[in-house]
mmCIF file of C-alpha atoms in Angstrom:
data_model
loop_
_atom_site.group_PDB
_atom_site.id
_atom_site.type_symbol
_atom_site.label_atom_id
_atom_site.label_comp_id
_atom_site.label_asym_id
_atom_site.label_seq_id
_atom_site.Cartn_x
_atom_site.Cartn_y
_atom_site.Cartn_z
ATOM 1 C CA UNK Q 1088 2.682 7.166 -13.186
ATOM 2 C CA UNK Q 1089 -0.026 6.222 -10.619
ATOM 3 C CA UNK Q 1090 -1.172 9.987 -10.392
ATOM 4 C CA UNK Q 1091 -2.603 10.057 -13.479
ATOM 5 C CA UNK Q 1092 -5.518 7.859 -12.240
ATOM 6 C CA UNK Q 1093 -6.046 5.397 -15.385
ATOM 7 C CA UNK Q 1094 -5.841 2.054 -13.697
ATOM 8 C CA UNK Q 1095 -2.911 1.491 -16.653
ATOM 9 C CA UNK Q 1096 0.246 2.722 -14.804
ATOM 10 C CA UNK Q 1097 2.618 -0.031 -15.993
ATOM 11 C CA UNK Q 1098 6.165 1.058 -16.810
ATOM 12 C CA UNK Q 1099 6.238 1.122 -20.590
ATOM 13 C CA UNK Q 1100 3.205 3.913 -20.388
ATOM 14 C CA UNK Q 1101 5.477 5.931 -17.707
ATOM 15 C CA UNK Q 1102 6.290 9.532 -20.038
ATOM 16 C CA UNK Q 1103 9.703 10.247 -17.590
ATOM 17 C CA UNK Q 1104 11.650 7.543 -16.872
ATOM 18 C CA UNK Q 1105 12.467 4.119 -18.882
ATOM 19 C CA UNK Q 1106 10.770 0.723 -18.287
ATOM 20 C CA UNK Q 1107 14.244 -0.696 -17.289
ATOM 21 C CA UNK Q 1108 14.685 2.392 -14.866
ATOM 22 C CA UNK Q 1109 11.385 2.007 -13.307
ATOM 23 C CA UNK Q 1110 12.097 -1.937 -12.772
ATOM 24 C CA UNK Q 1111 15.643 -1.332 -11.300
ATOM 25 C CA UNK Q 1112 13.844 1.238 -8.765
ATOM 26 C CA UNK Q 1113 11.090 -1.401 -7.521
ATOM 27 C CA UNK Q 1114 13.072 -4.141 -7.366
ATOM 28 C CA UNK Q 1115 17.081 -3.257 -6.631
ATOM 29 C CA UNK Q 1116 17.504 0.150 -5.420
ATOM 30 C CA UNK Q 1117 18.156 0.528 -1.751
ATOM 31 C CA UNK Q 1118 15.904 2.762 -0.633
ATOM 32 C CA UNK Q 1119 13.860 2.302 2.580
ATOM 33 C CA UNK Q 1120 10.292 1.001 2.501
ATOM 34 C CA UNK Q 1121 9.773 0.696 5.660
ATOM 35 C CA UNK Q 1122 10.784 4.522 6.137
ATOM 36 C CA UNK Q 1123 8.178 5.847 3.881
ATOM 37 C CA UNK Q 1124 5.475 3.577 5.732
ATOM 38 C CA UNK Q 1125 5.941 5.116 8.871
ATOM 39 C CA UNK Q 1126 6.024 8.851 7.070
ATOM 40 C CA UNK Q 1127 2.716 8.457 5.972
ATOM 41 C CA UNK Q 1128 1.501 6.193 8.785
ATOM 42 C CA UNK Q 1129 3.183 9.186 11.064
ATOM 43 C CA UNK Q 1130 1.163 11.990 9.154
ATOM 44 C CA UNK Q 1131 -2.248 9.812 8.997
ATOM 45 C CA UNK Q 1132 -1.900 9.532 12.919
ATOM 46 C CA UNK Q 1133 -1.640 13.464 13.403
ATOM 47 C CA UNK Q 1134 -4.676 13.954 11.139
ATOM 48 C CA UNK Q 1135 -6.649 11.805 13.149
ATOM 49 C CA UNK Q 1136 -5.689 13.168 15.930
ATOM 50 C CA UNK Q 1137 -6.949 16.200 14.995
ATOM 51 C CA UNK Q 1138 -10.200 15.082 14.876
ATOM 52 C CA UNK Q 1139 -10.289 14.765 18.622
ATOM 53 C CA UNK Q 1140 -12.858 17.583 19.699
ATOM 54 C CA UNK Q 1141 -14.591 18.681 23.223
ATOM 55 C CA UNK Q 1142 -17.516 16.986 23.927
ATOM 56 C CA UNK Q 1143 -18.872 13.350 22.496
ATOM 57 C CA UNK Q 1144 -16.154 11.482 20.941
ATOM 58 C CA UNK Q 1145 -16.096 10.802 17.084
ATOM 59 C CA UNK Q 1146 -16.291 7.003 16.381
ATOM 60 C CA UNK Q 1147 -12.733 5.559 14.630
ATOM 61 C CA UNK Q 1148 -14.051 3.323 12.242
ATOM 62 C CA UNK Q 1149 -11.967 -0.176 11.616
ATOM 63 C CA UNK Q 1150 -13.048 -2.029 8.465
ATOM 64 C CA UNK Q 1151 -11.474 -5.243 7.565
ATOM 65 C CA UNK Q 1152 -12.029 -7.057 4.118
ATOM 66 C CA UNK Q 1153 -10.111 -9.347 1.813
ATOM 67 C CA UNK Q 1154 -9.616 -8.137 -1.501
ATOM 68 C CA UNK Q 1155 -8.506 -10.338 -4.930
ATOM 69 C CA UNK Q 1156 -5.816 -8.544 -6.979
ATOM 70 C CA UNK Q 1157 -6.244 -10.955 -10.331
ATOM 71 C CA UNK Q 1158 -3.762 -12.198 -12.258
ATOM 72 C CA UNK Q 1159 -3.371 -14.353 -15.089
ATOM 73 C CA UNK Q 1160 -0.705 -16.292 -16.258
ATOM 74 C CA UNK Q 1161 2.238 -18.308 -14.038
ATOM 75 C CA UNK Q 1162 4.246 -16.094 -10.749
ATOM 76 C CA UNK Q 1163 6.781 -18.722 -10.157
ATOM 77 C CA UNK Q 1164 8.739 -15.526 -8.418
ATOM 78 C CA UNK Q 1165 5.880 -15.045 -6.056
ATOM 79 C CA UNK Q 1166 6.335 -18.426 -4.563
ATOM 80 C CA UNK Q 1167 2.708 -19.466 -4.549
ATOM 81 C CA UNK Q 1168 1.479 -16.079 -3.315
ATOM 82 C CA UNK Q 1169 -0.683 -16.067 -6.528
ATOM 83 C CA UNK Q 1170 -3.094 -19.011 -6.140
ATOM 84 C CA UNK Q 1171 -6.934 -19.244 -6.606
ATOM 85 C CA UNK Q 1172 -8.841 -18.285 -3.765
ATOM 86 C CA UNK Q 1173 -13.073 -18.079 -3.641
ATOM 87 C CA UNK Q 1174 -12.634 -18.619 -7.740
ATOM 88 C CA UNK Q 1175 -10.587 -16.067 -8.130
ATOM 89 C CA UNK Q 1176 -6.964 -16.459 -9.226
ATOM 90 C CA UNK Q 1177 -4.385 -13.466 -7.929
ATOM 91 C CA UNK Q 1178 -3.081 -11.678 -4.885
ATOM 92 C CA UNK Q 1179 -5.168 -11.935 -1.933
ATOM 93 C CA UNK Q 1180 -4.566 -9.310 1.036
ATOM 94 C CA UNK Q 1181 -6.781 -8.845 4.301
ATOM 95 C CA UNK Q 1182 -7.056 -4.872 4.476
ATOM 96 C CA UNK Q 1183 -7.409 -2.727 7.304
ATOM 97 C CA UNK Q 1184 -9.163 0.568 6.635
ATOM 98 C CA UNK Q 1185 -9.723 3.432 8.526
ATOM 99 C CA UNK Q 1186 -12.783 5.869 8.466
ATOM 100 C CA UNK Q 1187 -13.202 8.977 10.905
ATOM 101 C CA UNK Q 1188 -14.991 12.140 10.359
ATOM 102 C CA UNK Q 1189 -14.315 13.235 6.406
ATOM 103 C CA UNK Q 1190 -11.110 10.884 6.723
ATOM 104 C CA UNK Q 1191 -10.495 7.455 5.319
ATOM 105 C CA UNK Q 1192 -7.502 5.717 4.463
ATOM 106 C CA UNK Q 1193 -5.779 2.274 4.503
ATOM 107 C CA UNK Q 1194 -3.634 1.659 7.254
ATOM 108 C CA UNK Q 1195 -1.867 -1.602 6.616
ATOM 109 C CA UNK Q 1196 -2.480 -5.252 4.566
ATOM 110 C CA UNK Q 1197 -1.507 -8.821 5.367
ATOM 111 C CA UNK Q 1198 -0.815 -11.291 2.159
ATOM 112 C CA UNK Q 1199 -3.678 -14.494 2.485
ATOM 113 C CA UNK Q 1200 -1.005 -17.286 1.531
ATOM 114 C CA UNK Q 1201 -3.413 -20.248 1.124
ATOM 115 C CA UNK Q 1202 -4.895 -23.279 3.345
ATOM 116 C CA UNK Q 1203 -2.363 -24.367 6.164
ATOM 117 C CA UNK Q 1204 -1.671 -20.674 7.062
ATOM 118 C CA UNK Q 1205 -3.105 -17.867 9.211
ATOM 119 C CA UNK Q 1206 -6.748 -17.482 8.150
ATOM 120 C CA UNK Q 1207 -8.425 -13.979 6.842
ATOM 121 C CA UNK Q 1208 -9.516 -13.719 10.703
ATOM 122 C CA UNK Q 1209 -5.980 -14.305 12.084
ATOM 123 C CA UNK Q 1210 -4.531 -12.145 9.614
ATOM 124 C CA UNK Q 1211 -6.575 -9.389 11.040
ATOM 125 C CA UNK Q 1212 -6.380 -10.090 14.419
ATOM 126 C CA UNK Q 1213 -2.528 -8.875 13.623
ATOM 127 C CA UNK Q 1214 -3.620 -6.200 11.635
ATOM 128 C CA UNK Q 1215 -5.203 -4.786 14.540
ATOM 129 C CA UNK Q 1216 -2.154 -5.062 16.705
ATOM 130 C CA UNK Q 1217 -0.383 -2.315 14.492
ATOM 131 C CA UNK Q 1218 -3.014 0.019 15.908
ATOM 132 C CA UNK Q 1219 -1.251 2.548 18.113
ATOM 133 C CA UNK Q 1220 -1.942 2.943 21.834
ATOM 134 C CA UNK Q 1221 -2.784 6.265 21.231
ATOM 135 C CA UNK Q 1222 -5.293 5.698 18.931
ATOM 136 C CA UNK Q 1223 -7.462 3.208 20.801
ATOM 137 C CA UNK Q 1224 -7.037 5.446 23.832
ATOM 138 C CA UNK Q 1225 -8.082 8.707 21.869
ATOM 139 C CA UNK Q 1226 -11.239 7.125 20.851
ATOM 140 C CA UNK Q 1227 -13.733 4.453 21.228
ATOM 141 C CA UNK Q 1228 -13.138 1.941 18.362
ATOM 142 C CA UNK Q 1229 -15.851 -0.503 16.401
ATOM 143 C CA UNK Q 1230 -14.443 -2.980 13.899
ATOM 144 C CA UNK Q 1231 -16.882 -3.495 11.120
ATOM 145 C CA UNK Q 1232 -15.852 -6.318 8.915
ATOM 146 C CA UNK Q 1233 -18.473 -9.657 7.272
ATOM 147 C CA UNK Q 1234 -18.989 -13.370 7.638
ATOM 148 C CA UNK Q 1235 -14.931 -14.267 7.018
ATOM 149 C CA UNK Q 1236 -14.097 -12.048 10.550
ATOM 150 C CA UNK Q 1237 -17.055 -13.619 12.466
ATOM 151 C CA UNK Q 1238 -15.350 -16.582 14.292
ATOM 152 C CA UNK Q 1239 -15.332 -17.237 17.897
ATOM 153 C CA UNK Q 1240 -11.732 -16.374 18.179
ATOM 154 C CA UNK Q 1241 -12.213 -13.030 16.379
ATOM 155 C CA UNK Q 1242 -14.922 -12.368 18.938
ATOM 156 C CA UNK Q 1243 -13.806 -13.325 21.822
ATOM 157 C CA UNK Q 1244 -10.325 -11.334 21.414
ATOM 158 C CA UNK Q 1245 -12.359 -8.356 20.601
ATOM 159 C CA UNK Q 1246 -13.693 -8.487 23.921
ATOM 160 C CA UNK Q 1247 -9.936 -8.748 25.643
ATOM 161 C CA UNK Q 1248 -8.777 -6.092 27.835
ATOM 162 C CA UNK Q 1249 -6.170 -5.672 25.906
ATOM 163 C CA UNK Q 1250 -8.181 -4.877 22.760
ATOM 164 C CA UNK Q 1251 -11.466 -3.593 24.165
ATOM 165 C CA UNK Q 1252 -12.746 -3.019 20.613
ATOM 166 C CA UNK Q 1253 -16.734 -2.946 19.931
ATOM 167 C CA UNK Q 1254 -17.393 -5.392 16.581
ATOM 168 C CA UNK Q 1255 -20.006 -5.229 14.254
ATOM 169 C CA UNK Q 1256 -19.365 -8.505 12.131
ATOM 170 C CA UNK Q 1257 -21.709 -10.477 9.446
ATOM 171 C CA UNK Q 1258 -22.425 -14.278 9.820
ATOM 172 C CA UNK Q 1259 -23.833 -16.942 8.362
ATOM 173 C CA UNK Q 1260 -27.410 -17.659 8.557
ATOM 174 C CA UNK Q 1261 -26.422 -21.236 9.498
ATOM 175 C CA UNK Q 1262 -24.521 -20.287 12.808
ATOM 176 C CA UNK Q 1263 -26.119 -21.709 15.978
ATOM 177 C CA UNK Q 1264 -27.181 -20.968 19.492
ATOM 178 C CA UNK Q 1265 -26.381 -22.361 22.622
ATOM 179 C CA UNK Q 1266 -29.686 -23.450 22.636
ATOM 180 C CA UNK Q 1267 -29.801 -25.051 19.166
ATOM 181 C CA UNK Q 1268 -31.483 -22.984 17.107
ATOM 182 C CA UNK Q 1269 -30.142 -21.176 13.977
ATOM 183 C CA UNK Q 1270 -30.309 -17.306 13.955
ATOM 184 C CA UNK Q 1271 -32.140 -18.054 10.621
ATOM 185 C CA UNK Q 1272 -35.331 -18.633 12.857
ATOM 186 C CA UNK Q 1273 -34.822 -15.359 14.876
ATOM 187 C CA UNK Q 1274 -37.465 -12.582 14.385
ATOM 188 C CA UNK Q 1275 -37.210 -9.893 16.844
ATOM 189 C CA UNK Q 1276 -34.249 -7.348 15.524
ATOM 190 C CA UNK Q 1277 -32.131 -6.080 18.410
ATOM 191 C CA UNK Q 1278 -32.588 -9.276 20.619
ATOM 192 C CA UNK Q 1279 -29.499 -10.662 22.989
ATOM 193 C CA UNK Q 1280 -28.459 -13.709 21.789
ATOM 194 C CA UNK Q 1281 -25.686 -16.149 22.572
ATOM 195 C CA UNK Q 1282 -23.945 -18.045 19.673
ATOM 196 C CA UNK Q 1283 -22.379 -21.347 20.017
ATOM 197 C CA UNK Q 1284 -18.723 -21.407 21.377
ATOM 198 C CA UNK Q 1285 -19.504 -17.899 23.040
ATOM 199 C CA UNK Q 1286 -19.754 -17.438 26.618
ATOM 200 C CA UNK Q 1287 -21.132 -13.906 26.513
ATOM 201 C CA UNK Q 1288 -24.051 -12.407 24.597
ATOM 202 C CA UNK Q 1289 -24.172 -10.582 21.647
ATOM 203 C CA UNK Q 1290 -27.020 -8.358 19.653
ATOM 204 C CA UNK Q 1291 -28.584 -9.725 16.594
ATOM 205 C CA UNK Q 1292 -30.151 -8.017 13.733
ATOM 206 C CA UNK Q 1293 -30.182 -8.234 9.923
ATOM 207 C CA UNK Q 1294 -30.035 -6.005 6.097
ATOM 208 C CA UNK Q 1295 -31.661 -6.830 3.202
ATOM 209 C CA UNK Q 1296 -28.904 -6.472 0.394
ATOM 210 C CA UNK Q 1297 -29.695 -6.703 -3.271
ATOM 211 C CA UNK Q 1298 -27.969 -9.307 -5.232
ATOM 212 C CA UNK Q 1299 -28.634 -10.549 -8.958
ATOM 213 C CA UNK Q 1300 -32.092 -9.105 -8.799
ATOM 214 C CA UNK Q 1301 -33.262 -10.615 -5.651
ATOM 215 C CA UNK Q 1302 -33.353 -9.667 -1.937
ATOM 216 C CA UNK Q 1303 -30.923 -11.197 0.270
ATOM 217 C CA UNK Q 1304 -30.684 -11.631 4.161
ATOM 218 C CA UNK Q 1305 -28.010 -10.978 5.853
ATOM 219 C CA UNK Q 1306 -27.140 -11.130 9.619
ATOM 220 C CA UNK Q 1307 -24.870 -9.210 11.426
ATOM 221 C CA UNK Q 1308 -24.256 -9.251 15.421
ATOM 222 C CA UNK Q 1309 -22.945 -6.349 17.731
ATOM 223 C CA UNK Q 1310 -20.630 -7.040 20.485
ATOM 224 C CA UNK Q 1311 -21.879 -3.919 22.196
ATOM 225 C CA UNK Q 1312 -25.606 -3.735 23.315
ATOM 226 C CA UNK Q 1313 -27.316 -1.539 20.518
ATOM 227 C CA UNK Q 1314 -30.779 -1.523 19.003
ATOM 228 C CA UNK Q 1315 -31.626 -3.400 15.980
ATOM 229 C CA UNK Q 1316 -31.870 -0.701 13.648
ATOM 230 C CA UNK Q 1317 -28.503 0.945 15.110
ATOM 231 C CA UNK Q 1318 -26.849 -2.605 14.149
ATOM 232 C CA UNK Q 1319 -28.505 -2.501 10.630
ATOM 233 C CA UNK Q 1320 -26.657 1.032 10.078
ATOM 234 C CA UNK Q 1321 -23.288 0.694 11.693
ATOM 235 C CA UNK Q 1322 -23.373 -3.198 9.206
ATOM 236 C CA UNK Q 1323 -24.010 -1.157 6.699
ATOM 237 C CA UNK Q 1324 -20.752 0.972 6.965
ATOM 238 C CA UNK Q 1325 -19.065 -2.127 6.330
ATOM 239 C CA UNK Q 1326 -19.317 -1.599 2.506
ATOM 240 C CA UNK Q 1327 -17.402 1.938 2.407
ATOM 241 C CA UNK Q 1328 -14.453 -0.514 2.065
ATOM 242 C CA UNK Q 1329 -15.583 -1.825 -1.015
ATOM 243 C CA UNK Q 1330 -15.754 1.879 -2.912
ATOM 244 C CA UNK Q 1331 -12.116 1.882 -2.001
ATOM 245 C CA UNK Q 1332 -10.858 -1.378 -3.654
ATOM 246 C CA UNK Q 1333 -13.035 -0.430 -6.580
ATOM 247 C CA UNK Q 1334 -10.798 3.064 -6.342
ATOM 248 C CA UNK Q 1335 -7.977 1.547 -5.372
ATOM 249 C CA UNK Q 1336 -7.542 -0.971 -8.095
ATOM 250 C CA UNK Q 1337 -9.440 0.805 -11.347
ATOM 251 C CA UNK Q 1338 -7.827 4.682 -10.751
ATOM 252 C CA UNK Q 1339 -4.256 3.980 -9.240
ATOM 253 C CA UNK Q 1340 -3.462 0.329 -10.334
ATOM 254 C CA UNK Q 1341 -3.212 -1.491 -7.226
ATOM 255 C CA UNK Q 1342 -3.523 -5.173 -9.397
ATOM 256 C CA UNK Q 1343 -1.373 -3.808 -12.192
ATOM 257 C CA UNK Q 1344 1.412 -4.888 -10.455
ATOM 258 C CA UNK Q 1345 4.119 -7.197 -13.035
ATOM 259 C CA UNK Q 1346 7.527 -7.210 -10.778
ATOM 260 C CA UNK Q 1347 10.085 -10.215 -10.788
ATOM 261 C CA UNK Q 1348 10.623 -10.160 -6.982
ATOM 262 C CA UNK Q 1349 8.447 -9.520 -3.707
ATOM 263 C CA UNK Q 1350 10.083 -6.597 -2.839
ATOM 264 C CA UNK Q 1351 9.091 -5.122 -6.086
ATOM 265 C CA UNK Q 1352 5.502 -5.824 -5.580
ATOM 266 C CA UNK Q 1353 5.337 -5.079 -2.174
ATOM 267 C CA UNK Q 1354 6.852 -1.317 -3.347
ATOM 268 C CA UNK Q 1355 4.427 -0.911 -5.917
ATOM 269 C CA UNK Q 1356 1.238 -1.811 -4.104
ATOM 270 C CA UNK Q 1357 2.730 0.603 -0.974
ATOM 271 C CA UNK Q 1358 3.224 3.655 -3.753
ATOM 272 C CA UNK Q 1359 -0.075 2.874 -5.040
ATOM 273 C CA UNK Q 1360 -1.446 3.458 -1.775
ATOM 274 C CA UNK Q 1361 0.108 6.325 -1.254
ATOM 275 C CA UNK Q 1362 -0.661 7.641 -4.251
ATOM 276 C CA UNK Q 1363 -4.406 7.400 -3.565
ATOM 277 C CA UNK Q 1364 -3.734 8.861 0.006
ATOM 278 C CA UNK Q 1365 -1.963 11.545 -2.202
ATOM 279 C CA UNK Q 1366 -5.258 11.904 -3.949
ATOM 280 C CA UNK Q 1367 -7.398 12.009 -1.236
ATOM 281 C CA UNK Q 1368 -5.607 15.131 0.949
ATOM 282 C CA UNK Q 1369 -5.377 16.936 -2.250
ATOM 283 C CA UNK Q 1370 -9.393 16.601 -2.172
ATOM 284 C CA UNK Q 1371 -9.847 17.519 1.524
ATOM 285 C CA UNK Q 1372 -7.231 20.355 1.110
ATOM 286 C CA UNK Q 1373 -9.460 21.950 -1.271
ATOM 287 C CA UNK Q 1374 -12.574 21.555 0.878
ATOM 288 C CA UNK Q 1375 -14.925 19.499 -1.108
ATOM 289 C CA UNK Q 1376 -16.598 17.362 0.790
ATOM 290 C CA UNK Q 1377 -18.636 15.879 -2.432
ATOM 291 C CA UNK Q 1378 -18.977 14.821 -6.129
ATOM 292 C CA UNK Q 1379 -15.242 13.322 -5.523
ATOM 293 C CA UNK Q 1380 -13.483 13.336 -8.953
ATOM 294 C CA UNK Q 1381 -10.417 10.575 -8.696
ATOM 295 C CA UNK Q 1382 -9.178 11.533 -11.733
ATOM 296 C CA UNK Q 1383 -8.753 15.406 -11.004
ATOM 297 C CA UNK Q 1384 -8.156 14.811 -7.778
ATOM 298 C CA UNK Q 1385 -4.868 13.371 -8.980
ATOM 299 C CA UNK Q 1386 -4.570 15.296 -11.733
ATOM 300 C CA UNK Q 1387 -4.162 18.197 -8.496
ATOM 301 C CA UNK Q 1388 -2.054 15.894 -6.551
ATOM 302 C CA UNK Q 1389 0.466 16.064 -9.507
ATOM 303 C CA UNK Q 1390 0.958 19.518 -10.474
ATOM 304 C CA UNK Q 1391 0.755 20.567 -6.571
ATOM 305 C CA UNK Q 1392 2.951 18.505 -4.975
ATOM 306 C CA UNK Q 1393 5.142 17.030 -8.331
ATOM 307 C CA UNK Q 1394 5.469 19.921 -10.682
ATOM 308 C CA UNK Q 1395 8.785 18.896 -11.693
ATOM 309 C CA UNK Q 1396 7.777 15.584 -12.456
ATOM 310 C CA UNK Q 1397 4.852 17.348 -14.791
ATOM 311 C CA UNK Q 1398 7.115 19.495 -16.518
ATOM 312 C CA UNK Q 1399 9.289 16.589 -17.590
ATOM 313 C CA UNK Q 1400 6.247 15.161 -19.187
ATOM 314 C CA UNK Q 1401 5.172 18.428 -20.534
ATOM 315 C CA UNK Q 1402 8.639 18.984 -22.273
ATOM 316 C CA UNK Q 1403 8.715 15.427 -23.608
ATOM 317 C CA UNK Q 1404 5.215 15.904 -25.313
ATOM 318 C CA UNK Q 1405 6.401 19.073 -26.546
ATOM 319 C CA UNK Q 1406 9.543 17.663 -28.309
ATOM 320 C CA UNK Q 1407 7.549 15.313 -29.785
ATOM 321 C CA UNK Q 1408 5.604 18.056 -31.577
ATOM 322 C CA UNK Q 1409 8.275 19.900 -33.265
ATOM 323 C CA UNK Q 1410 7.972 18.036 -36.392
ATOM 324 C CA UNK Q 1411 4.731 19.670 -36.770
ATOM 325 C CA UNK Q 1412 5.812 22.682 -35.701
ATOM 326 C CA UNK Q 1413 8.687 23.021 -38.452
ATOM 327 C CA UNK Q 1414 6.019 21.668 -41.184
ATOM 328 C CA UNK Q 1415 4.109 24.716 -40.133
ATOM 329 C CA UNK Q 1416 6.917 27.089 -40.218
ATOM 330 C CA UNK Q 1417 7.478 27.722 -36.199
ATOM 331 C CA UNK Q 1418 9.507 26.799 -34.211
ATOM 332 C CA UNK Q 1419 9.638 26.149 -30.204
ATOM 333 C CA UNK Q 1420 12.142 27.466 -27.976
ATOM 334 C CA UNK Q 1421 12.502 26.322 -23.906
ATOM 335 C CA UNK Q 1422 14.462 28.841 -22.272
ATOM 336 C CA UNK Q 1423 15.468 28.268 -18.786
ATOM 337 C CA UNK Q 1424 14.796 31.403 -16.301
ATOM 338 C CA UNK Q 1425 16.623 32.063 -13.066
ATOM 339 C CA UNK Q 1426 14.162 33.072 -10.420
#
């Protein structure tokens, strides 16, 4: 159902199983969640892993955003979960993303639940706990993420021993220095800074971003001493999270969800994952390494690693044709064959 990259996969379009099937799976059959999380999370780790090479390190990428699944209409089930957030009414979840060498892939999400509860920045502060030892040993670490992830805390326990992480974060033209200016008023690129609250320096610098026809500034700060122009491209980066929501949510129906209970949702948006992960090795596997096609990516993903699932579909089509065939004088025989 998510394979075949529409951004429709909602049960009643699913060619193999019923509606009512398809519900009873997501939101009553006990099967283990949790189990096919660390599967995949145990096959991502041993494919980054293998891009450990002799010689200068590759850089693990950490990208953190918040992303709006919208919705319409009334979740009662979801217990205030959907609410309006930034004028926009749906789901939101604080993603962590990973990017290293040709890979990239989600790691894990934390549900925003609203004022009164742990911020987009606190959110990720845990999502970054669920990073395994051997991954922040294996290779030096810079968390790229914008204005939301920019607070003092956020800084500061990017700087803890225990995290020893290098940030590249966006803030707000507004924020202050110790000394009272706003980095508004800075023009040197590059410069050491210190922001208000902060007891160490950072490095400031700034990208021009286009945005309803007009140039925008926006500043970003390193944790780790880099030139201006280094700054301006690791900021950049930020934005390769955005070309996966778009992905995420338009190809393998990450918003599409409809379930009745939070298990249910919380099984469909892990299988879409999974299904774009899916995608994604089918891609590398092939060895492109441009002009990605989502939708025969998939398409691949499907009749390489579910051709029993496509056959079922196949068969179905093909029993719907046999109308046609007998007003055409043929008919169509399956025959099984023992191989």
């Amino acid at each position: 159902m998510f394979l075949h990259s529409q951004g429709n996969a909602v049960p009643h379009h699913c060619q193999t199983k019923s509606e009512s099937a398809i519900s009873r799976f997501l939101n009553h059959y006990n099967w283990s969640t949790r189990s096919l999380i660390r599967t995949v999370r145990s096959f991502i780790l041993n494919l980054v892993l293998s891009e450990r090479i002799k010689g200068r390190k590759l850089i693990l990428q950490v990208i953190l955003d918040l992303t709006t699944l919208e919705k319409v209409g009334k979740f009662v089930h979801l217990k205030e979960l959907v609410r309006v957030y930034n004028h926009k009414k749906g789901l939101h979840i604080v993603v962590l993303y990973l990017v290293i060498g040709n890979w990239r892939f989600p790691w894990s999400f934390r549900v925003y639940r609203g004022k009164g509860t742990s911020s987009p920045s606190q959110l990720a502060l845990k999502l970054l706990n669920t990073l395994p030892s051997i991954l922040t040993k294996s290779f030096p670490i810079y968390v790229l993420g914008d204005t939301a992830f920019g607070t003092i805390k956020f800084i500061e326990k990017l700087r803890d021993s225990s995290f020893n992480h290098h940030g590249i974060l966006g803030i707000p033209n507004t924020r202050k220095l110790t000394d009272g200016r706003k980095v508004s008023e800075l023009k040197t690129r590059g410069q050491q800074v210190y922001l208000n609250g902060l007891n160490f320096p950072v490095f400031l610098s700034w990208v021009w971003l286009k945005r309803d026809g007009k140039r925008v500034k926006r500043f970003v700060i390193s944790t780790k001493p880099m030139k201006g122009k280094t700054i301006v491209r690791w900021g950049k980066r930020r934005w390769q999270i955005e070309g996966f929501f778009k992905t995420a949510k338009h190809q393998f129906s990450l918003h599409r969800f409809g379930q009745k209970t939070l298990l249910g949702v919380y099984r469909w948006l892990i299988l879409s994952l999974v299904s774009y992960l899916l995608a994604y090795w089918i891609y590398l596997h092939n060895g492109y390494f441009d002009d990605l096609d989502w939708y025969d990516s998939a398409e691949k993903a499907l009749v390489l690693l579910l051709p029993q699932i496509l056959l079922l579909s196949l068969i179905k089509k093909l029993k719907l044709l046999n109308p046609w065939f007998y007003k055409h004088g043929l008919e169509l025989c399956l025959v099984r064959c023992k191989m």
